[in-house]
Amino acid sequence: MENVINTAELQLTKKDFESDRMVKWCPGCGDHAILKAVENVFPVLGIPKEKFVVVSGIGCSSRFPYYMNTYGIHGIHGRAAALATGIKLTNPELSVWMITGDGDSMAIGGNHFIHVVRRNPDINVLLFNNKIYGLTKGQFSPTTPQGAKTKTSPQGTFEAPFNPGELVMGAHGKFFARVVDTNIKMMTQVFEEASHHKGTSVVEILENCVIFNNKIHALITSRETKDENQLFLEAGKPMIFGKEKDKGIVLRGTQLEVVKIGENGITEENILVHDPTTEDAGIHTMLASMMPPAFPAALGVIRSVKSKTFEQAVWASVAHEKETSKLKSVDNLLRTGNTWIKD
Amino acid sequence: MLNRAFKLKIWALSVSFFIQWSRHISKKVHKCIYTHFLVKKKQRCRVLLLHKKYFCYDFNMLKMANEKQKIVELKNAVIRFAGDSGDGMQLTGNLFLDSTAIVGNDFATFPDYPAEIRAPQGTISGVSGFQINFGDKDIHTSGDLANVLVAMNPASLKANMNWITNDAIIIVDSDAFIEKNMVKAGYENNPLTDGSLTGHLLIDAPITTMTKDAVKELGLDNKSAQKSKNMFALGMVLYMFNREYHNTIKFFEQKFKSNPIVVEANKKVLIAGYHFADTIEAFASTFKIEPAPLEKGLYRNVTGNLATAWGFLAASERSGRNLFLGSYPITPASEILQEIAKHKQFSAIAFQAEDEIAGIVSTIGASFAGAMAITTTSGPGLSLKSEAIGLAVMTELPIVIVDVQRGGPSTGLPTKSEQSDLMQALYGRNGEAPVIVLAARSAADCFYSAYEASKLAMEHMTPVILLTDGSLANGSEVFLIPKVASLPEINPPIAEPNDPDYLPYKRDDKKLNRKWAVAGTVGLRHRIGGLEKEDLTGHVSYDPLNHEKMTKLRQEKVDRVADYIPELNVTGEEEGDLLVVGWGGTYGVLLTAIEELREEGEKVSFAHFKHIMPLPKNTKEVLSKFKRILVCENNMGQFVNYLKMSFPENDYMQFNKIQGLPFKVIELKDHITSLLNG
Ligand code: SF4
């Protein structure tokens, strides 16, 4: 698992991972940019190309494995996490990437999502959150904002939405990051960090469905408003944002608050410094919950805490049992306990 | 008929037992029974006679009576140990089983656990039982009705009255038959005295009192002192069947190594029970069953679930592929998951998933990554796994799905057995989704069925559903331990690294299987998934003709498995008037019924199916040789309908039982006889 492989020796390029299949997402769909970012990342990770496995569930995003020249398996709706877990447990050397959407992982696969996070196998989850069902043509999803009118909510939805980051924190997840599909550079950087993290790393990608939910993330992503609504988090750096870099986040009482540097005696010193490594997920949860217009959306790696992975624990137990068990073969096992000879 | 002299002899013996008995036992402790026996002396002797008659005639079990030694030789006997769930009756039964194994009898057992985990003490729902049928020939079932019942309290007597013969020997702990317990069991009158047990040989021994007495000098508190009363009953039964008790004591010494006082208590009580039975001569004769002519070799006892787990471990070792089990606990399948979880030393990974779906889907993932991947469940879980089985069909990855069938639909009868998931196994999926379906026929056969299911799945690159059932899962029987190296080889079609000809859906000419290109192998990167795939390349394809071609190929791949499974065997003449047909777990009881009928001179043949999809190649031919075919199964007729569909030319009849209980030999015999004579 920890094999150090010289990337230069591998000499992989984007080309090694491009499939010969025609990419069939709608023109303008955010998925194209995500695919590009993943193609940027895979060659530079130092992992031999046959060790990548891309798994998915069902949805527009879940066509992803067909568009990558790796091992791939396109599963059934909601269950990619279970596929990924089975693969990773069987062969921990594989670099497993799970592609899922907000319907796939927050609705039908909600249960698997929280459990994979809880167990913490070393897989990378790319959660394409466009807040709508695209493949089935426009029904609301568990992340659709309350009140949104869609094909199945003509009067507006009556439900409070999920925030994937909060679910990750609630399930004691160790890695959560958020990126926007409009920034390939940011995606490339964060995907790489997710890959290096040992354990389940969930990256929520605010992705635009041009057809059924166009501009759903516009406040965060559009050129005009993004600076005021994006807070890109970096470890050890103060949480400062805004076009003029004049806004920041402070902790007041038990709540986060947006402040203006230079006003009311606030200086840079007062601004919270980001630490993604704290075991306590309190601040991370609050950061994940922040949404415009009251707050900027937190982007980048919000939480990254080291911990043992599921497969490490399981295979350590295998090694221990192999060493200590008296049973060296199934023949031994069949002869344990009460046996008798008939002659 | 018994000759007059023999009758008299028994009468005399019975009378003498009271005399001897009164001489031997402590007056103080046993005064009450003594009186009780004296009062009922006449009645008791009569009962004893009836009992003799039973062994001589009614059940045709007597081979020889050696009057001098008072040892009656039997062909087989059925004992049922019953008590409150806290009375340790499973252990009692298992210890008796060990001694049965030592004398070399063949046997089969069935535990009868309470459905509730902690049912109220002393009630019918809290009764736990263990039945064992042992004999001097091949034993295929745990027995219809018990010839001997050990009932530790009123509830266990009441709960088991329907499960014993009309003239069974009943051993009860008379100390437990107090007002409070009888009310709990729902008795209005004391069954020991109200005449309701007439016809039985009743041995109402004050077991609790004598147990306490036996351990008096150990200085145990009242509760601990009573704990080993099951061993008193065991001692009595060991004596009754001419067994010795040293191995049982050895067991105590091993099991309670750290607690010498417990060893001592159990030992004293066991011996006390043994000597008590000897002293009172309550049984008039003791019984003996000769060793069964089993094949030479090393034997053990296995339950179906244990055998299933071990069959998979053996297949994993033999195929060289690590075992991965993705599963979710469900009655009555959980023991397989529990057993595999113990064996990480064989690199076997048991993944307890968050639900049934994750169980099977993780299994598919594991298969893609090259594991010998299995999932285990029962009916409701199989329903939940349907969609994923379709994914395994489409991706043509090898997995085994074990369904330990229970009574359905819905939650149904979780602790009872049924064969009602057959159609679900065959067809319960969207689309045309053929899989191999196997059905284990006995507890020990679960080992070979699990092994064969794994072999077929991997060699033919397809999901296999293995059907067992609650009776097989918890029942046990004698198992001739094989050497793993003697089992058939397993050779999965693993694709070689950098195989220049590799294509994901290129097939073997004979088996039509595709190659298993394990994720991570150099030079074989490819994508698979639930969308229809183009022949050869495996690219997503919506082409109508390709879909038809692939659908037919998937079916034919499964059909061709018929070339790799054994042909159907017929017990009895290969042609005739009546062929009795069964499948899966009913094998033992059907075979017993047919063997007995044939011994009695009836002309009837029997064919049993273990391979359901595909059917053995000679099925059509076998069936065509009989005028009538009677299909017996524990459902409404799922297999008979499958046969009707496959071979409509035959004349089928059906015999079904849907009570959550296995067939009884007697009811099968009655039905078959009525057909033969009717
Ligand atoms: S429907 Fe929406 S999410 Fe799906 S491919 Fe088209 S734009 Fe993308």
PDB file of N, CA, C and O in Angstrom, chain B residues 458-484:
ATOM      1  N   MET B 458     -17.297 -19.589 -10.156  1.00  0.00           N
ATOM      2  CA  MET B 458     -16.008 -19.082 -10.644  1.00  0.00           C
ATOM      3  C   MET B 458     -15.657 -19.652 -12.018  1.00  0.00           C
ATOM      4  O   MET B 458     -15.136 -18.950 -12.872  1.00  0.00           O
ATOM      5  N   GLU B 459     -15.934 -20.924 -12.223  1.00  0.00           N
ATOM      6  CA  GLU B 459     -15.536 -21.522 -13.508  1.00  0.00           C
ATOM      7  C   GLU B 459     -16.454 -21.091 -14.652  1.00  0.00           C
ATOM      8  O   GLU B 459     -16.034 -21.080 -15.803  1.00  0.00           O
ATOM      9  N   HIS B 460     -17.696 -20.767 -14.306  1.00  0.00           N
ATOM     10  CA  HIS B 460     -18.641 -20.372 -15.366  1.00  0.00           C
ATOM     11  C   HIS B 460     -18.919 -18.874 -15.371  1.00  0.00           C
ATOM     12  O   HIS B 460     -19.708 -18.398 -16.173  1.00  0.00           O
ATOM     13  N   MET B 461     -18.291 -18.154 -14.460  1.00  0.00           N
ATOM     14  CA  MET B 461     -18.422 -16.696 -14.388  1.00  0.00           C
ATOM     15  C   MET B 461     -19.886 -16.254 -14.347  1.00  0.00           C
ATOM     16  O   MET B 461     -20.384 -15.535 -15.222  1.00  0.00           O
ATOM     17  N   THR B 462     -20.549 -16.675 -13.309  1.00  0.00           N
ATOM     18  CA  THR B 462     -21.960 -16.336 -13.155  1.00  0.00           C
ATOM     19  C   THR B 462     -22.344 -16.371 -11.679  1.00  0.00           C
ATOM     20  O   THR B 462     -21.727 -17.106 -10.905  1.00  0.00           O
ATOM     21  N   PRO B 463     -23.365 -15.608 -11.304  1.00  0.00           N
ATOM     22  CA  PRO B 463     -23.879 -15.780  -9.948  1.00  0.00           C
ATOM     23  C   PRO B 463     -24.530 -17.155  -9.787  1.00  0.00           C
ATOM     24  O   PRO B 463     -25.097 -17.695 -10.738  1.00  0.00           O
ATOM     25  N   VAL B 464     -24.410 -17.693  -8.585  1.00  0.00           N
ATOM     26  CA  VAL B 464     -25.062 -18.951  -8.241  1.00  0.00           C
ATOM     27  C   VAL B 464     -25.886 -18.703  -6.981  1.00  0.00           C
ATOM     28  O   VAL B 464     -25.383 -18.114  -6.031  1.00  0.00           O
ATOM     29  N   ILE B 465     -27.124 -19.141  -6.996  1.00  0.00           N
ATOM     30  CA  ILE B 465     -27.913 -19.083  -5.763  1.00  0.00           C
ATOM     31  C   ILE B 465     -27.930 -20.479  -5.165  1.00  0.00           C
ATOM     32  O   ILE B 465     -28.288 -21.450  -5.834  1.00  0.00           O
ATOM     33  N   LEU B 466     -27.514 -20.554  -3.913  1.00  0.00           N
ATOM     34  CA  LEU B 466     -27.551 -21.825  -3.191  1.00  0.00           C
ATOM     35  C   LEU B 466     -28.683 -21.756  -2.167  1.00  0.00           C
ATOM     36  O   LEU B 466     -28.668 -20.909  -1.278  1.00  0.00           O
ATOM     37  N   LEU B 467     -29.654 -22.643  -2.340  1.00  0.00           N
ATOM     38  CA  LEU B 467     -30.776 -22.688  -1.407  1.00  0.00           C
ATOM     39  C   LEU B 467     -30.519 -23.751  -0.339  1.00  0.00           C
ATOM     40  O   LEU B 467     -30.242 -24.900  -0.665  1.00  0.00           O
ATOM     41  N   THR B 468     -30.576 -23.334   0.911  1.00  0.00           N
ATOM     42  CA  THR B 468     -30.654 -24.310   1.993  1.00  0.00           C
ATOM     43  C   THR B 468     -31.944 -23.945   2.725  1.00  0.00           C
ATOM     44  O   THR B 468     -32.764 -23.222   2.185  1.00  0.00           O
ATOM     45  N   ASP B 469     -32.151 -24.417   3.922  1.00  0.00           N
ATOM     46  CA  ASP B 469     -33.339 -23.993   4.659  1.00  0.00           C
ATOM     47  C   ASP B 469     -33.098 -24.092   6.157  1.00  0.00           C
ATOM     48  O   ASP B 469     -32.076 -24.620   6.596  1.00  0.00           O
ATOM     49  N   GLY B 470     -34.041 -23.564   6.916  1.00  0.00           N
ATOM     50  CA  GLY B 470     -33.888 -23.494   8.366  1.00  0.00           C
ATOM     51  C   GLY B 470     -33.653 -24.851   9.001  1.00  0.00           C
ATOM     52  O   GLY B 470     -32.882 -24.968   9.960  1.00  0.00           O
ATOM     53  N   SER B 471     -34.285 -25.883   8.462  1.00  0.00           N
ATOM     54  CA  SER B 471     -34.110 -27.215   9.049  1.00  0.00           C
ATOM     55  C   SER B 471     -32.689 -27.713   8.829  1.00  0.00           C
ATOM     56  O   SER B 471     -32.069 -28.255   9.739  1.00  0.00           O
ATOM     57  N   LEU B 472     -32.179 -27.527   7.617  1.00  0.00           N
ATOM     58  CA  LEU B 472     -30.805 -27.952   7.340  1.00  0.00           C
ATOM     59  C   LEU B 472     -29.826 -27.114   8.147  1.00  0.00           C
ATOM     60  O   LEU B 472     -28.851 -27.622   8.703  1.00  0.00           O
ATOM     61  N   ALA B 473     -30.107 -25.821   8.214  1.00  0.00           N
ATOM     62  CA  ALA B 473     -29.180 -24.878   8.834  1.00  0.00           C
ATOM     63  C   ALA B 473     -28.900 -25.239  10.284  1.00  0.00           C
ATOM     64  O   ALA B 473     -27.760 -25.223  10.729  1.00  0.00           O
ATOM     65  N   ASN B 474     -29.951 -25.558  11.014  1.00  0.00           N
ATOM     66  CA  ASN B 474     -29.800 -25.814  12.446  1.00  0.00           C
ATOM     67  C   ASN B 474     -29.727 -27.288  12.779  1.00  0.00           C
ATOM     68  O   ASN B 474     -29.305 -27.661  13.860  1.00  0.00           O
ATOM     69  N   GLY B 475     -30.209 -28.126  11.857  1.00  0.00           N
ATOM     70  CA  GLY B 475     -30.137 -29.559  12.089  1.00  0.00           C
ATOM     71  C   GLY B 475     -28.701 -30.030  11.914  1.00  0.00           C
ATOM     72  O   GLY B 475     -27.884 -29.357  11.292  1.00  0.00           O
ATOM     73  N   SER B 476     -28.398 -31.163  12.480  1.00  0.00           N
ATOM     74  CA  SER B 476     -27.036 -31.667  12.314  1.00  0.00           C
ATOM     75  C   SER B 476     -27.069 -33.130  11.929  1.00  0.00           C
ATOM     76  O   SER B 476     -28.074 -33.812  12.124  1.00  0.00           O
ATOM     77  N   GLU B 477     -25.964 -33.584  11.384  1.00  0.00           N
ATOM     78  CA  GLU B 477     -25.839 -35.000  11.089  1.00  0.00           C
ATOM     79  C   GLU B 477     -24.366 -35.374  11.031  1.00  0.00           C
ATOM     80  O   GLU B 477     -23.481 -34.527  11.088  1.00  0.00           O
ATOM     81  N   VAL B 478     -24.148 -36.657  10.892  1.00  0.00           N
ATOM     82  CA  VAL B 478     -22.800 -37.184  10.846  1.00  0.00           C
ATOM     83  C   VAL B 478     -22.145 -36.803   9.516  1.00  0.00           C
ATOM     84  O   VAL B 478     -22.771 -36.877   8.466  1.00  0.00           O
ATOM     85  N   PHE B 479     -20.916 -36.386   9.592  1.00  0.00           N
ATOM     86  CA  PHE B 479     -20.206 -35.888   8.411  1.00  0.00           C
ATOM     87  C   PHE B 479     -18.863 -36.610   8.301  1.00  0.00           C
ATOM     88  O   PHE B 479     -18.048 -36.556   9.227  1.00  0.00           O
ATOM     89  N   LEU B 480     -18.675 -37.307   7.206  1.00  0.00           N
ATOM     90  CA  LEU B 480     -17.399 -37.966   6.934  1.00  0.00           C
ATOM     91  C   LEU B 480     -16.439 -36.880   6.463  1.00  0.00           C
ATOM     92  O   LEU B 480     -16.636 -36.287   5.404  1.00  0.00           O
ATOM     93  N   ILE B 481     -15.417 -36.609   7.259  1.00  0.00           N
ATOM     94  CA  ILE B 481     -14.547 -35.458   6.970  1.00  0.00           C
ATOM     95  C   ILE B 481     -13.661 -35.758   5.758  1.00  0.00           C
ATOM     96  O   ILE B 481     -12.891 -36.712   5.775  1.00  0.00           O
ATOM     97  N   PRO B 482     -13.774 -34.941   4.719  1.00  0.00           N
ATOM     98  CA  PRO B 482     -12.947 -35.187   3.534  1.00  0.00           C
ATOM     99  C   PRO B 482     -11.594 -34.485   3.671  1.00  0.00           C
ATOM    100  O   PRO B 482     -11.412 -33.622   4.520  1.00  0.00           O
ATOM    101  N   LYS B 483     -10.676 -34.850   2.825  1.00  0.00           N
ATOM    102  CA  LYS B 483      -9.432 -34.091   2.682  1.00  0.00           C
ATOM    103  C   LYS B 483      -9.689 -33.038   1.612  1.00  0.00           C
ATOM    104  O   LYS B 483     -10.229 -33.350   0.553  1.00  0.00           O
ATOM    105  N   VAL B 484      -9.294 -31.812   1.896  1.00  0.00           N
ATOM    106  CA  VAL B 484      -9.567 -30.746   0.942  1.00  0.00           C
ATOM    107  C   VAL B 484      -8.935 -31.072  -0.419  1.00  0.00           C
ATOM    108  O   VAL B 484      -9.524 -30.829  -1.468  1.00  0.00           O
TER     109      VAL B 484
END
